[in-house]
């Protein structure tokens, strides 16, 4: 594919590749993947360390829950609204909490096309399987979206590299392995303006411990 971009008349073409190595490997070991890429791209290696996508509050919440401190928020970003957490007890309650999050976004003036629901699994394997409407919006898979009049569901993997004004993130919470944290990081940082997280009650203790630990790291 790279050959197709090259000018045949140029003896020394210059190619610049940009990559975000912060918790971005979703299919393999993040550390191992990062090292392989660095080895192959030598000697060029320049770090882009400013997050210009997320509001300051989304960026801060991502740092607290994932421990990703290598990419810092650009000071010119707006503060934004706090990240909202909706805790559920079972699958039925999970759909209800997703509805609450969507209703909140609707009341704030977000259009269906401004919102995406992201999850770690395909929709038929989540609590939204068979759910065609929620929170006053019609719900469709990303591949089936046509009119922009519905809220789209997509996996975090499929939405990697993209962004949305508002994200409702489900089936992602702080875990015990690097891949889980990578998934959480990518899902949270897709939101530019508003982020709502749908979380199991059982994750409360882990979230509190993670926040405390990462806050202590931030404060040195």
PDB file of N, CA and C in Angstrom, residues 75-173:
ATOM      1  N   UNK A  75      -3.737  22.529  27.744  1.00  0.00           N
ATOM      2  CA  UNK A  75      -4.302  23.502  28.676  1.00  0.00           C
ATOM      3  C   UNK A  75      -5.399  24.341  28.040  1.00  0.00           C
ATOM      4  N   UNK A  76      -5.429  24.413  26.713  1.00  0.00           N
ATOM      5  CA  UNK A  76      -6.440  25.227  26.030  1.00  0.00           C
ATOM      6  C   UNK A  76      -7.771  24.494  25.871  1.00  0.00           C
ATOM      7  N   UNK A  77      -7.826  23.214  26.239  1.00  0.00           N
ATOM      8  CA  UNK A  77      -9.079  22.481  26.138  1.00  0.00           C
ATOM      9  C   UNK A  77     -10.086  23.009  27.173  1.00  0.00           C
ATOM     10  N   UNK A  78     -11.381  23.001  26.844  1.00  0.00           N
ATOM     11  CA  UNK A  78     -12.393  23.449  27.807  1.00  0.00           C
ATOM     12  C   UNK A  78     -12.486  22.496  28.995  1.00  0.00           C
ATOM     13  N   UNK A  79     -12.853  22.999  30.177  1.00  0.00           N
ATOM     14  CA  UNK A  79     -12.982  22.118  31.350  1.00  0.00           C
ATOM     15  C   UNK A  79     -14.015  21.015  31.119  1.00  0.00           C
ATOM     16  N   UNK A  80     -15.163  21.378  30.593  1.00  0.00           N
ATOM     17  CA  UNK A  80     -16.204  20.388  30.317  1.00  0.00           C
ATOM     18  C   UNK A  80     -16.974  19.964  31.553  1.00  0.00           C
ATOM     19  N   UNK A  81     -17.925  19.081  31.335  1.00  0.00           N
ATOM     20  CA  UNK A  81     -18.761  18.555  32.419  1.00  0.00           C
ATOM     21  C   UNK A  81     -18.097  17.328  33.045  1.00  0.00           C
ATOM     22  N   UNK A  82     -18.391  17.046  34.314  1.00  0.00           N
ATOM     23  CA  UNK A  82     -17.826  15.842  34.941  1.00  0.00           C
ATOM     24  C   UNK A  82     -18.270  14.574  34.214  1.00  0.00           C
ATOM     25  N   UNK A  83     -17.420  13.567  34.231  1.00  0.00           N
ATOM     26  CA  UNK A  83     -17.786  12.259  33.692  1.00  0.00           C
ATOM     27  C   UNK A  83     -18.831  11.644  34.628  1.00  0.00           C
ATOM     28  N   UNK A  84     -19.917  11.141  34.057  1.00  0.00           N
ATOM     29  CA  UNK A  84     -20.981  10.565  34.875  1.00  0.00           C
ATOM     30  C   UNK A  84     -20.849   9.044  34.936  1.00  0.00           C
ATOM     31  N   UNK A  85     -21.105   8.507  36.111  1.00  0.00           N
ATOM     32  CA  UNK A  85     -21.064   7.058  36.320  1.00  0.00           C
ATOM     33  C   UNK A  85     -22.451   6.566  36.707  1.00  0.00           C
ATOM     34  N   UNK A  86     -22.908   5.531  36.015  1.00  0.00           N
ATOM     35  CA  UNK A  86     -24.201   4.916  36.286  1.00  0.00           C
ATOM     36  C   UNK A  86     -23.951   3.458  36.643  1.00  0.00           C
ATOM     37  N   UNK A  87     -24.226   3.085  37.891  1.00  0.00           N
ATOM     38  CA  UNK A  87     -23.949   1.726  38.360  1.00  0.00           C
ATOM     39  C   UNK A  87     -25.200   0.847  38.247  1.00  0.00           C
ATOM     40  N   UNK A  88     -24.994  -0.408  37.837  1.00  0.00           N
ATOM     41  CA  UNK A  88     -26.115  -1.326  37.664  1.00  0.00           C
ATOM     42  C   UNK A  88     -25.882  -2.612  38.456  1.00  0.00           C
ATOM     43  N   UNK A  89     -26.984  -3.342  38.706  1.00  0.00           N
ATOM     44  CA  UNK A  89     -26.906  -4.573  39.496  1.00  0.00           C
ATOM     45  C   UNK A  89     -27.096  -5.830  38.654  1.00  0.00           C
ATOM     46  N   UNK A  90     -27.843  -5.728  37.541  1.00  0.00           N
ATOM     47  CA  UNK A  90     -28.058  -6.877  36.666  1.00  0.00           C
ATOM     48  C   UNK A  90     -28.305  -6.369  35.250  1.00  0.00           C
ATOM     49  N   UNK A  91     -28.532  -7.296  34.309  1.00  0.00           N
ATOM     50  CA  UNK A  91     -28.669  -6.915  32.901  1.00  0.00           C
ATOM     51  C   UNK A  91     -29.854  -5.978  32.681  1.00  0.00           C
ATOM     52  N   UNK A  92     -30.971  -6.249  33.351  1.00  0.00           N
ATOM     53  CA  UNK A  92     -32.148  -5.385  33.203  1.00  0.00           C
ATOM     54  C   UNK A  92     -31.847  -3.974  33.711  1.00  0.00           C
ATOM     55  N   UNK A  93     -31.177  -3.909  34.855  1.00  0.00           N
ATOM     56  CA  UNK A  93     -30.814  -2.603  35.419  1.00  0.00           C
ATOM     57  C   UNK A  93     -29.770  -1.900  34.544  1.00  0.00           C
ATOM     58  N   UNK A  94     -28.914  -2.678  33.887  1.00  0.00           N
ATOM     59  CA  UNK A  94     -27.911  -2.084  33.003  1.00  0.00           C
ATOM     60  C   UNK A  94     -28.588  -1.327  31.856  1.00  0.00           C
ATOM     61  N   UNK A  95     -29.615  -1.939  31.253  1.00  0.00           N
ATOM     62  CA  UNK A  95     -30.355  -1.260  30.182  1.00  0.00           C
ATOM     63  C   UNK A  95     -31.031  -0.009  30.724  1.00  0.00           C
ATOM     64  N   UNK A  96     -31.553  -0.103  31.940  1.00  0.00           N
ATOM     65  CA  UNK A  96     -32.205   1.065  32.546  1.00  0.00           C
ATOM     66  C   UNK A  96     -31.208   2.201  32.763  1.00  0.00           C
ATOM     67  N   UNK A  97     -30.005   1.882  33.205  1.00  0.00           N
ATOM     68  CA  UNK A  97     -28.989   2.914  33.438  1.00  0.00           C
ATOM     69  C   UNK A  97     -28.493   3.520  32.116  1.00  0.00           C
ATOM     70  N   UNK A  98     -28.401   2.695  31.069  1.00  0.00           N
ATOM     71  CA  UNK A  98     -28.056   3.230  29.753  1.00  0.00           C
ATOM     72  C   UNK A  98     -29.135   4.218  29.315  1.00  0.00           C
ATOM     73  N   UNK A  99     -30.399   3.857  29.560  1.00  0.00           N
ATOM     74  CA  UNK A  99     -31.504   4.758  29.242  1.00  0.00           C
ATOM     75  C   UNK A  99     -31.408   6.072  29.989  1.00  0.00           C
ATOM     76  N   UNK A 100     -31.036   6.006  31.255  1.00  0.00           N
ATOM     77  CA  UNK A 100     -30.874   7.235  32.051  1.00  0.00           C
ATOM     78  C   UNK A 100     -29.777   8.120  31.458  1.00  0.00           C
ATOM     79  N   UNK A 101     -28.662   7.490  31.080  1.00  0.00           N
ATOM     80  CA  UNK A 101     -27.556   8.260  30.495  1.00  0.00           C
ATOM     81  C   UNK A 101     -27.986   8.909  29.187  1.00  0.00           C
ATOM     82  N   UNK A 102     -28.719   8.176  28.348  1.00  0.00           N
ATOM     83  CA  UNK A 102     -29.179   8.730  27.075  1.00  0.00           C
ATOM     84  C   UNK A 102     -30.184   9.855  27.286  1.00  0.00           C
ATOM     85  N   UNK A 103     -31.077   9.683  28.255  1.00  0.00           N
ATOM     86  CA  UNK A 103     -32.039  10.740  28.550  1.00  0.00           C
ATOM     87  C   UNK A 103     -31.337  12.006  29.017  1.00  0.00           C
ATOM     88  N   UNK A 104     -30.294  11.853  29.805  1.00  0.00           N
ATOM     89  CA  UNK A 104     -29.525  13.007  30.271  1.00  0.00           C
ATOM     90  C   UNK A 104     -28.911  13.760  29.086  1.00  0.00           C
ATOM     91  N   UNK A 105     -28.325  13.010  28.166  1.00  0.00           N
ATOM     92  CA  UNK A 105     -27.717  13.632  26.985  1.00  0.00           C
ATOM     93  C   UNK A 105     -28.782  14.289  26.113  1.00  0.00           C
ATOM     94  N   UNK A 106     -29.926  13.638  25.992  1.00  0.00           N
ATOM     95  CA  UNK A 106     -31.030  14.208  25.211  1.00  0.00           C
ATOM     96  C   UNK A 106     -31.474  15.537  25.805  1.00  0.00           C
ATOM     97  N   UNK A 107     -31.575  15.599  27.140  1.00  0.00           N
ATOM     98  CA  UNK A 107     -32.018  16.834  27.801  1.00  0.00           C
ATOM     99  C   UNK A 107     -31.004  17.961  27.636  1.00  0.00           C
ATOM    100  N   UNK A 108     -29.748  17.595  27.385  1.00  0.00           N
ATOM    101  CA  UNK A 108     -28.702  18.601  27.185  1.00  0.00           C
ATOM    102  C   UNK A 108     -28.604  19.061  25.732  1.00  0.00           C
ATOM    103  N   UNK A 109     -29.451  18.497  24.869  1.00  0.00           N
ATOM    104  CA  UNK A 109     -29.499  18.949  23.488  1.00  0.00           C
ATOM    105  C   UNK A 109     -28.667  18.146  22.510  1.00  0.00           C
ATOM    106  N   UNK A 110     -28.131  17.004  22.933  1.00  0.00           N
ATOM    107  CA  UNK A 110     -27.357  16.173  22.009  1.00  0.00           C
ATOM    108  C   UNK A 110     -28.302  15.465  21.039  1.00  0.00           C
ATOM    109  N   UNK A 111     -27.973  15.538  19.756  1.00  0.00           N
ATOM    110  CA  UNK A 111     -28.734  14.832  18.734  1.00  0.00           C
ATOM    111  C   UNK A 111     -28.293  13.374  18.695  1.00  0.00           C
ATOM    112  N   UNK A 112     -29.124  12.491  18.139  1.00  0.00           N
ATOM    113  CA  UNK A 112     -28.721  11.077  18.048  1.00  0.00           C
ATOM    114  C   UNK A 112     -27.367  10.890  17.368  1.00  0.00           C
ATOM    115  N   UNK A 113     -27.117  11.671  16.340  1.00  0.00           N
ATOM    116  CA  UNK A 113     -25.855  11.531  15.599  1.00  0.00           C
ATOM    117  C   UNK A 113     -24.649  12.004  16.393  1.00  0.00           C
ATOM    118  N   UNK A 114     -24.884  12.699  17.523  1.00  0.00           N
ATOM    119  CA  UNK A 114     -23.790  13.168  18.383  1.00  0.00           C
ATOM    120  C   UNK A 114     -23.393  12.137  19.428  1.00  0.00           C
ATOM    121  N   UNK A 115     -24.152  11.043  19.518  1.00  0.00           N
ATOM    122  CA  UNK A 115     -23.974  10.072  20.605  1.00  0.00           C
ATOM    123  C   UNK A 115     -23.604   8.711  20.025  1.00  0.00           C
ATOM    124  N   UNK A 116     -22.700   8.034  20.684  1.00  0.00           N
ATOM    125  CA  UNK A 116     -22.421   6.637  20.339  1.00  0.00           C
ATOM    126  C   UNK A 116     -22.325   5.822  21.623  1.00  0.00           C
ATOM    127  N   UNK A 117     -22.857   4.614  21.585  1.00  0.00           N
ATOM    128  CA  UNK A 117     -22.695   3.662  22.687  1.00  0.00           C
ATOM    129  C   UNK A 117     -21.551   2.733  22.310  1.00  0.00           C
ATOM    130  N   UNK A 118     -20.549   2.651  23.163  1.00  0.00           N
ATOM    131  CA  UNK A 118     -19.391   1.792  22.904  1.00  0.00           C
ATOM    132  C   UNK A 118     -19.342   0.672  23.939  1.00  0.00           C
ATOM    133  N   UNK A 119     -19.009  -0.523  23.480  1.00  0.00           N
ATOM    134  CA  UNK A 119     -18.873  -1.653  24.383  1.00  0.00           C
ATOM    135  C   UNK A 119     -17.698  -2.533  23.987  1.00  0.00           C
ATOM    136  N   UNK A 120     -17.352  -3.458  24.854  1.00  0.00           N
ATOM    137  CA  UNK A 120     -16.215  -4.331  24.592  1.00  0.00           C
ATOM    138  C   UNK A 120     -16.592  -5.531  23.718  1.00  0.00           C
ATOM    139  N   UNK A 121     -17.914  -5.773  23.541  1.00  0.00           N
ATOM    140  CA  UNK A 121     -18.380  -6.925  22.776  1.00  0.00           C
ATOM    141  C   UNK A 121     -19.413  -6.494  21.741  1.00  0.00           C
ATOM    142  N   UNK A 122     -19.687  -7.370  20.794  1.00  0.00           N
ATOM    143  CA  UNK A 122     -20.747  -7.094  19.830  1.00  0.00           C
ATOM    144  C   UNK A 122     -22.083  -6.990  20.553  1.00  0.00           C
ATOM    145  N   UNK A 123     -23.006  -6.189  20.003  1.00  0.00           N
ATOM    146  CA  UNK A 123     -24.240  -5.869  20.731  1.00  0.00           C
ATOM    147  C   UNK A 123     -25.054  -7.101  21.091  1.00  0.00           C
ATOM    148  N   UNK A 124     -25.054  -8.137  20.236  1.00  0.00           N
ATOM    149  CA  UNK A 124     -25.853  -9.316  20.537  1.00  0.00           C
ATOM    150  C   UNK A 124     -25.336 -10.082  21.747  1.00  0.00           C
ATOM    151  N   UNK A 125     -24.137  -9.747  22.228  1.00  0.00           N
ATOM    152  CA  UNK A 125     -23.578 -10.404  23.406  1.00  0.00           C
ATOM    153  C   UNK A 125     -23.623  -9.509  24.643  1.00  0.00           C
ATOM    154  N   UNK A 126     -24.349  -8.403  24.552  1.00  0.00           N
ATOM    155  CA  UNK A 126     -24.447  -7.463  25.668  1.00  0.00           C
ATOM    156  C   UNK A 126     -25.886  -7.398  26.175  1.00  0.00           C
ATOM    157  N   UNK A 127     -26.100  -6.585  27.193  1.00  0.00           N
ATOM    158  CA  UNK A 127     -27.444  -6.381  27.726  1.00  0.00           C
ATOM    159  C   UNK A 127     -28.352  -5.694  26.713  1.00  0.00           C
ATOM    160  N   UNK A 128     -27.793  -5.090  25.671  1.00  0.00           N
ATOM    161  CA  UNK A 128     -28.594  -4.413  24.653  1.00  0.00           C
ATOM    162  C   UNK A 128     -29.024  -5.344  23.521  1.00  0.00           C
ATOM    163  N   UNK A 129     -28.725  -6.624  23.624  1.00  0.00           N
ATOM    164  CA  UNK A 129     -29.149  -7.588  22.600  1.00  0.00           C
ATOM    165  C   UNK A 129     -30.674  -7.557  22.473  1.00  0.00           C
ATOM    166  N   UNK A 130     -31.172  -7.326  21.277  1.00  0.00           N
ATOM    167  CA  UNK A 130     -32.612  -7.296  21.053  1.00  0.00           C
ATOM    168  C   UNK A 130     -33.278  -6.000  21.444  1.00  0.00           C
ATOM    169  N   UNK A 131     -32.538  -5.065  22.011  1.00  0.00           N
ATOM    170  CA  UNK A 131     -33.104  -3.766  22.405  1.00  0.00           C
ATOM    171  C   UNK A 131     -33.051  -2.831  21.201  1.00  0.00           C
ATOM    172  N   UNK A 132     -34.212  -2.377  20.747  1.00  0.00           N
ATOM    173  CA  UNK A 132     -34.268  -1.516  19.562  1.00  0.00           C
ATOM    174  C   UNK A 132     -34.391  -0.041  19.902  1.00  0.00           C
ATOM    175  N   UNK A 133     -34.801   0.260  21.135  1.00  0.00           N
ATOM    176  CA  UNK A 133     -34.878   1.662  21.561  1.00  0.00           C
ATOM    177  C   UNK A 133     -34.559   1.756  23.042  1.00  0.00           C
ATOM    178  N   UNK A 134     -33.971   2.870  23.414  1.00  0.00           N
ATOM    179  CA  UNK A 134     -33.548   3.062  24.813  1.00  0.00           C
ATOM    180  C   UNK A 134     -33.379   4.548  25.066  1.00  0.00           C
ATOM    181  N   UNK A 135     -33.898   5.020  26.184  1.00  0.00           N
ATOM    182  CA  UNK A 135     -33.745   6.427  26.537  1.00  0.00           C
ATOM    183  C   UNK A 135     -34.383   7.381  25.549  1.00  0.00           C
ATOM    184  N   UNK A 136     -35.376   6.916  24.807  1.00  0.00           N
ATOM    185  CA  UNK A 136     -36.042   7.781  23.841  1.00  0.00           C
ATOM    186  C   UNK A 136     -35.383   7.801  22.475  1.00  0.00           C
ATOM    187  N   UNK A 137     -34.341   6.990  22.283  1.00  0.00           N
ATOM    188  CA  UNK A 137     -33.644   6.916  21.000  1.00  0.00           C
ATOM    189  C   UNK A 137     -33.784   5.516  20.409  1.00  0.00           C
ATOM    190  N   UNK A 138     -33.773   5.439  19.082  1.00  0.00           N
ATOM    191  CA  UNK A 138     -33.660   4.146  18.423  1.00  0.00           C
ATOM    192  C   UNK A 138     -32.199   3.738  18.432  1.00  0.00           C
ATOM    193  N   UNK A 139     -31.916   2.460  18.675  1.00  0.00           N
ATOM    194  CA  UNK A 139     -30.541   1.959  18.762  1.00  0.00           C
ATOM    195  C   UNK A 139     -30.265   1.036  17.582  1.00  0.00           C
ATOM    196  N   UNK A 140     -29.181   1.285  16.867  1.00  0.00           N
ATOM    197  CA  UNK A 140     -28.801   0.417  15.744  1.00  0.00           C
ATOM    198  C   UNK A 140     -27.303   0.147  15.805  1.00  0.00           C
ATOM    199  N   UNK A 141     -26.892  -0.942  15.169  1.00  0.00           N
ATOM    200  CA  UNK A 141     -25.468  -1.209  15.027  1.00  0.00           C
ATOM    201  C   UNK A 141     -24.868  -0.220  14.034  1.00  0.00           C
ATOM    202  N   UNK A 142     -23.599   0.054  14.195  1.00  0.00           N
ATOM    203  CA  UNK A 142     -22.932   1.042  13.347  1.00  0.00           C
ATOM    204  C   UNK A 142     -23.049   0.706  11.861  1.00  0.00           C
ATOM    205  N   UNK A 143     -22.957  -0.574  11.521  1.00  0.00           N
ATOM    206  CA  UNK A 143     -23.019  -0.977  10.121  1.00  0.00           C
ATOM    207  C   UNK A 143     -24.404  -0.732   9.528  1.00  0.00           C
ATOM    208  N   UNK A 144     -25.443  -0.683  10.381  1.00  0.00           N
ATOM    209  CA  UNK A 144     -26.810  -0.523   9.899  1.00  0.00           C
ATOM    210  C   UNK A 144     -27.280   0.925   9.913  1.00  0.00           C
ATOM    211  N   UNK A 145     -26.462   1.832  10.423  1.00  0.00           N
ATOM    212  CA  UNK A 145     -26.863   3.235  10.519  1.00  0.00           C
ATOM    213  C   UNK A 145     -26.929   3.862   9.131  1.00  0.00           C
ATOM    214  N   UNK A 146     -28.044   4.526   8.847  1.00  0.00           N
ATOM    215  CA  UNK A 146     -28.228   5.151   7.541  1.00  0.00           C
ATOM    216  C   UNK A 146     -28.632   6.621   7.641  1.00  0.00           C
ATOM    217  N   UNK A 147     -29.585   6.926   8.517  1.00  0.00           N
ATOM    218  CA  UNK A 147     -30.191   8.256   8.507  1.00  0.00           C
ATOM    219  C   UNK A 147     -29.550   9.246   9.468  1.00  0.00           C
ATOM    220  N   UNK A 148     -28.834   8.755  10.472  1.00  0.00           N
ATOM    221  CA  UNK A 148     -28.309   9.659  11.498  1.00  0.00           C
ATOM    222  C   UNK A 148     -29.357  10.029  12.531  1.00  0.00           C
ATOM    223  N   UNK A 149     -30.559   9.418  12.428  1.00  0.00           N
ATOM    224  CA  UNK A 149     -31.637   9.720  13.370  1.00  0.00           C
ATOM    225  C   UNK A 149     -31.669   8.734  14.525  1.00  0.00           C
ATOM    226  N   UNK A 150     -30.667   7.844  14.608  1.00  0.00           N
ATOM    227  CA  UNK A 150     -30.615   6.862  15.665  1.00  0.00           C
ATOM    228  C   UNK A 150     -29.264   6.924  16.375  1.00  0.00           C
ATOM    229  N   UNK A 151     -29.235   6.371  17.580  1.00  0.00           N
ATOM    230  CA  UNK A 151     -27.974   6.261  18.315  1.00  0.00           C
ATOM    231  C   UNK A 151     -27.298   4.969  17.892  1.00  0.00           C
ATOM    232  N   UNK A 152     -26.025   5.065  17.563  1.00  0.00           N
ATOM    233  CA  UNK A 152     -25.273   3.931  17.040  1.00  0.00           C
ATOM    234  C   UNK A 152     -24.569   3.192  18.177  1.00  0.00           C
ATOM    235  N   UNK A 153     -24.538   1.854  18.057  1.00  0.00           N
ATOM    236  CA  UNK A 153     -23.713   1.030  18.941  1.00  0.00           C
ATOM    237  C   UNK A 153     -22.531   0.509  18.138  1.00  0.00           C
ATOM    238  N   UNK A 154     -21.342   0.533  18.751  1.00  0.00           N
ATOM    239  CA  UNK A 154     -20.149  -0.028  18.111  1.00  0.00           C
ATOM    240  C   UNK A 154     -19.243  -0.595  19.194  1.00  0.00           C
ATOM    241  N   UNK A 155     -18.372  -1.505  18.799  1.00  0.00           N
ATOM    242  CA  UNK A 155     -17.372  -1.991  19.745  1.00  0.00           C
ATOM    243  C   UNK A 155     -16.242  -0.963  19.840  1.00  0.00           C
ATOM    244  N   UNK A 156     -15.558  -0.975  20.960  1.00  0.00           N
ATOM    245  CA  UNK A 156     -14.401  -0.093  21.136  1.00  0.00           C
ATOM    246  C   UNK A 156     -13.356  -0.396  20.069  1.00  0.00           C
ATOM    247  N   UNK A 157     -13.167  -1.676  19.769  1.00  0.00           N
ATOM    248  CA  UNK A 157     -12.185  -2.065  18.757  1.00  0.00           C
ATOM    249  C   UNK A 157     -12.495  -1.410  17.410  1.00  0.00           C
ATOM    250  N   UNK A 158     -13.765  -1.449  16.998  1.00  0.00           N
ATOM    251  CA  UNK A 158     -14.153  -0.916  15.695  1.00  0.00           C
ATOM    252  C   UNK A 158     -14.085   0.601  15.657  1.00  0.00           C
ATOM    253  N   UNK A 159     -14.206   1.250  16.823  1.00  0.00           N
ATOM    254  CA  UNK A 159     -14.254   2.719  16.871  1.00  0.00           C
ATOM    255  C   UNK A 159     -12.897   3.326  17.214  1.00  0.00           C
ATOM    256  N   UNK A 160     -11.884   2.491  17.351  1.00  0.00           N
ATOM    257  CA  UNK A 160     -10.534   2.971  17.657  1.00  0.00           C
ATOM    258  C   UNK A 160     -10.061   3.944  16.578  1.00  0.00           C
ATOM    259  N   UNK A 161      -9.526   5.089  17.000  1.00  0.00           N
ATOM    260  CA  UNK A 161      -9.059   6.102  16.065  1.00  0.00           C
ATOM    261  C   UNK A 161     -10.121   7.115  15.698  1.00  0.00           C
ATOM    262  N   UNK A 162     -11.375   6.878  16.127  1.00  0.00           N
ATOM    263  CA  UNK A 162     -12.467   7.794  15.821  1.00  0.00           C
ATOM    264  C   UNK A 162     -12.880   8.532  17.087  1.00  0.00           C
ATOM    265  N   UNK A 163     -13.871   9.419  16.961  1.00  0.00           N
ATOM    266  CA  UNK A 163     -14.315  10.203  18.112  1.00  0.00           C
ATOM    267  C   UNK A 163     -15.780  10.564  17.949  1.00  0.00           C
ATOM    268  N   UNK A 164     -16.397  10.973  19.050  1.00  0.00           N
ATOM    269  CA  UNK A 164     -17.791  11.382  19.037  1.00  0.00           C
ATOM    270  C   UNK A 164     -17.985  12.464  20.100  1.00  0.00           C
ATOM    271  N   UNK A 165     -18.904  13.419  19.870  1.00  0.00           N
ATOM    272  CA  UNK A 165     -19.151  14.430  20.903  1.00  0.00           C
ATOM    273  C   UNK A 165     -19.529  13.805  22.248  1.00  0.00           C
ATOM    274  N   UNK A 166     -20.363  12.754  22.221  1.00  0.00           N
ATOM    275  CA  UNK A 166     -20.793  12.111  23.463  1.00  0.00           C
ATOM    276  C   UNK A 166     -20.665  10.602  23.339  1.00  0.00           C
ATOM    277  N   UNK A 167     -20.168   9.971  24.395  1.00  0.00           N
ATOM    278  CA  UNK A 167     -19.986   8.516  24.422  1.00  0.00           C
ATOM    279  C   UNK A 167     -20.652   7.955  25.672  1.00  0.00           C
ATOM    280  N   UNK A 168     -21.427   6.888  25.476  1.00  0.00           N
ATOM    281  CA  UNK A 168     -21.913   6.076  26.592  1.00  0.00           C
ATOM    282  C   UNK A 168     -21.113   4.782  26.536  1.00  0.00           C
ATOM    283  N   UNK A 169     -20.284   4.556  27.551  1.00  0.00           N
ATOM    284  CA  UNK A 169     -19.347   3.429  27.545  1.00  0.00           C
ATOM    285  C   UNK A 169     -19.847   2.322  28.465  1.00  0.00           C
ATOM    286  N   UNK A 170     -20.016   1.120  27.931  1.00  0.00           N
ATOM    287  CA  UNK A 170     -20.501  -0.012  28.726  1.00  0.00           C
ATOM    288  C   UNK A 170     -19.542  -1.195  28.602  1.00  0.00           C
ATOM    289  N   UNK A 171     -19.646  -2.123  29.536  1.00  0.00           N
ATOM    290  CA  UNK A 171     -18.830  -3.346  29.526  1.00  0.00           C
ATOM    291  C   UNK A 171     -17.338  -3.060  29.554  1.00  0.00           C
ATOM    292  N   UNK A 172     -16.942  -1.936  30.102  1.00  0.00           N
ATOM    293  CA  UNK A 172     -15.521  -1.593  30.257  1.00  0.00           C
ATOM    294  C   UNK A 172     -15.339  -1.011  31.649  1.00  0.00           C
ATOM    295  N   UNK A 173     -14.448  -1.602  32.429  1.00  0.00           N
ATOM    296  CA  UNK A 173     -14.165  -1.075  33.759  1.00  0.00           C
ATOM    297  C   UNK A 173     -12.728  -1.423  34.141  1.00  0.00           C
TER     298      UNK A 173
END
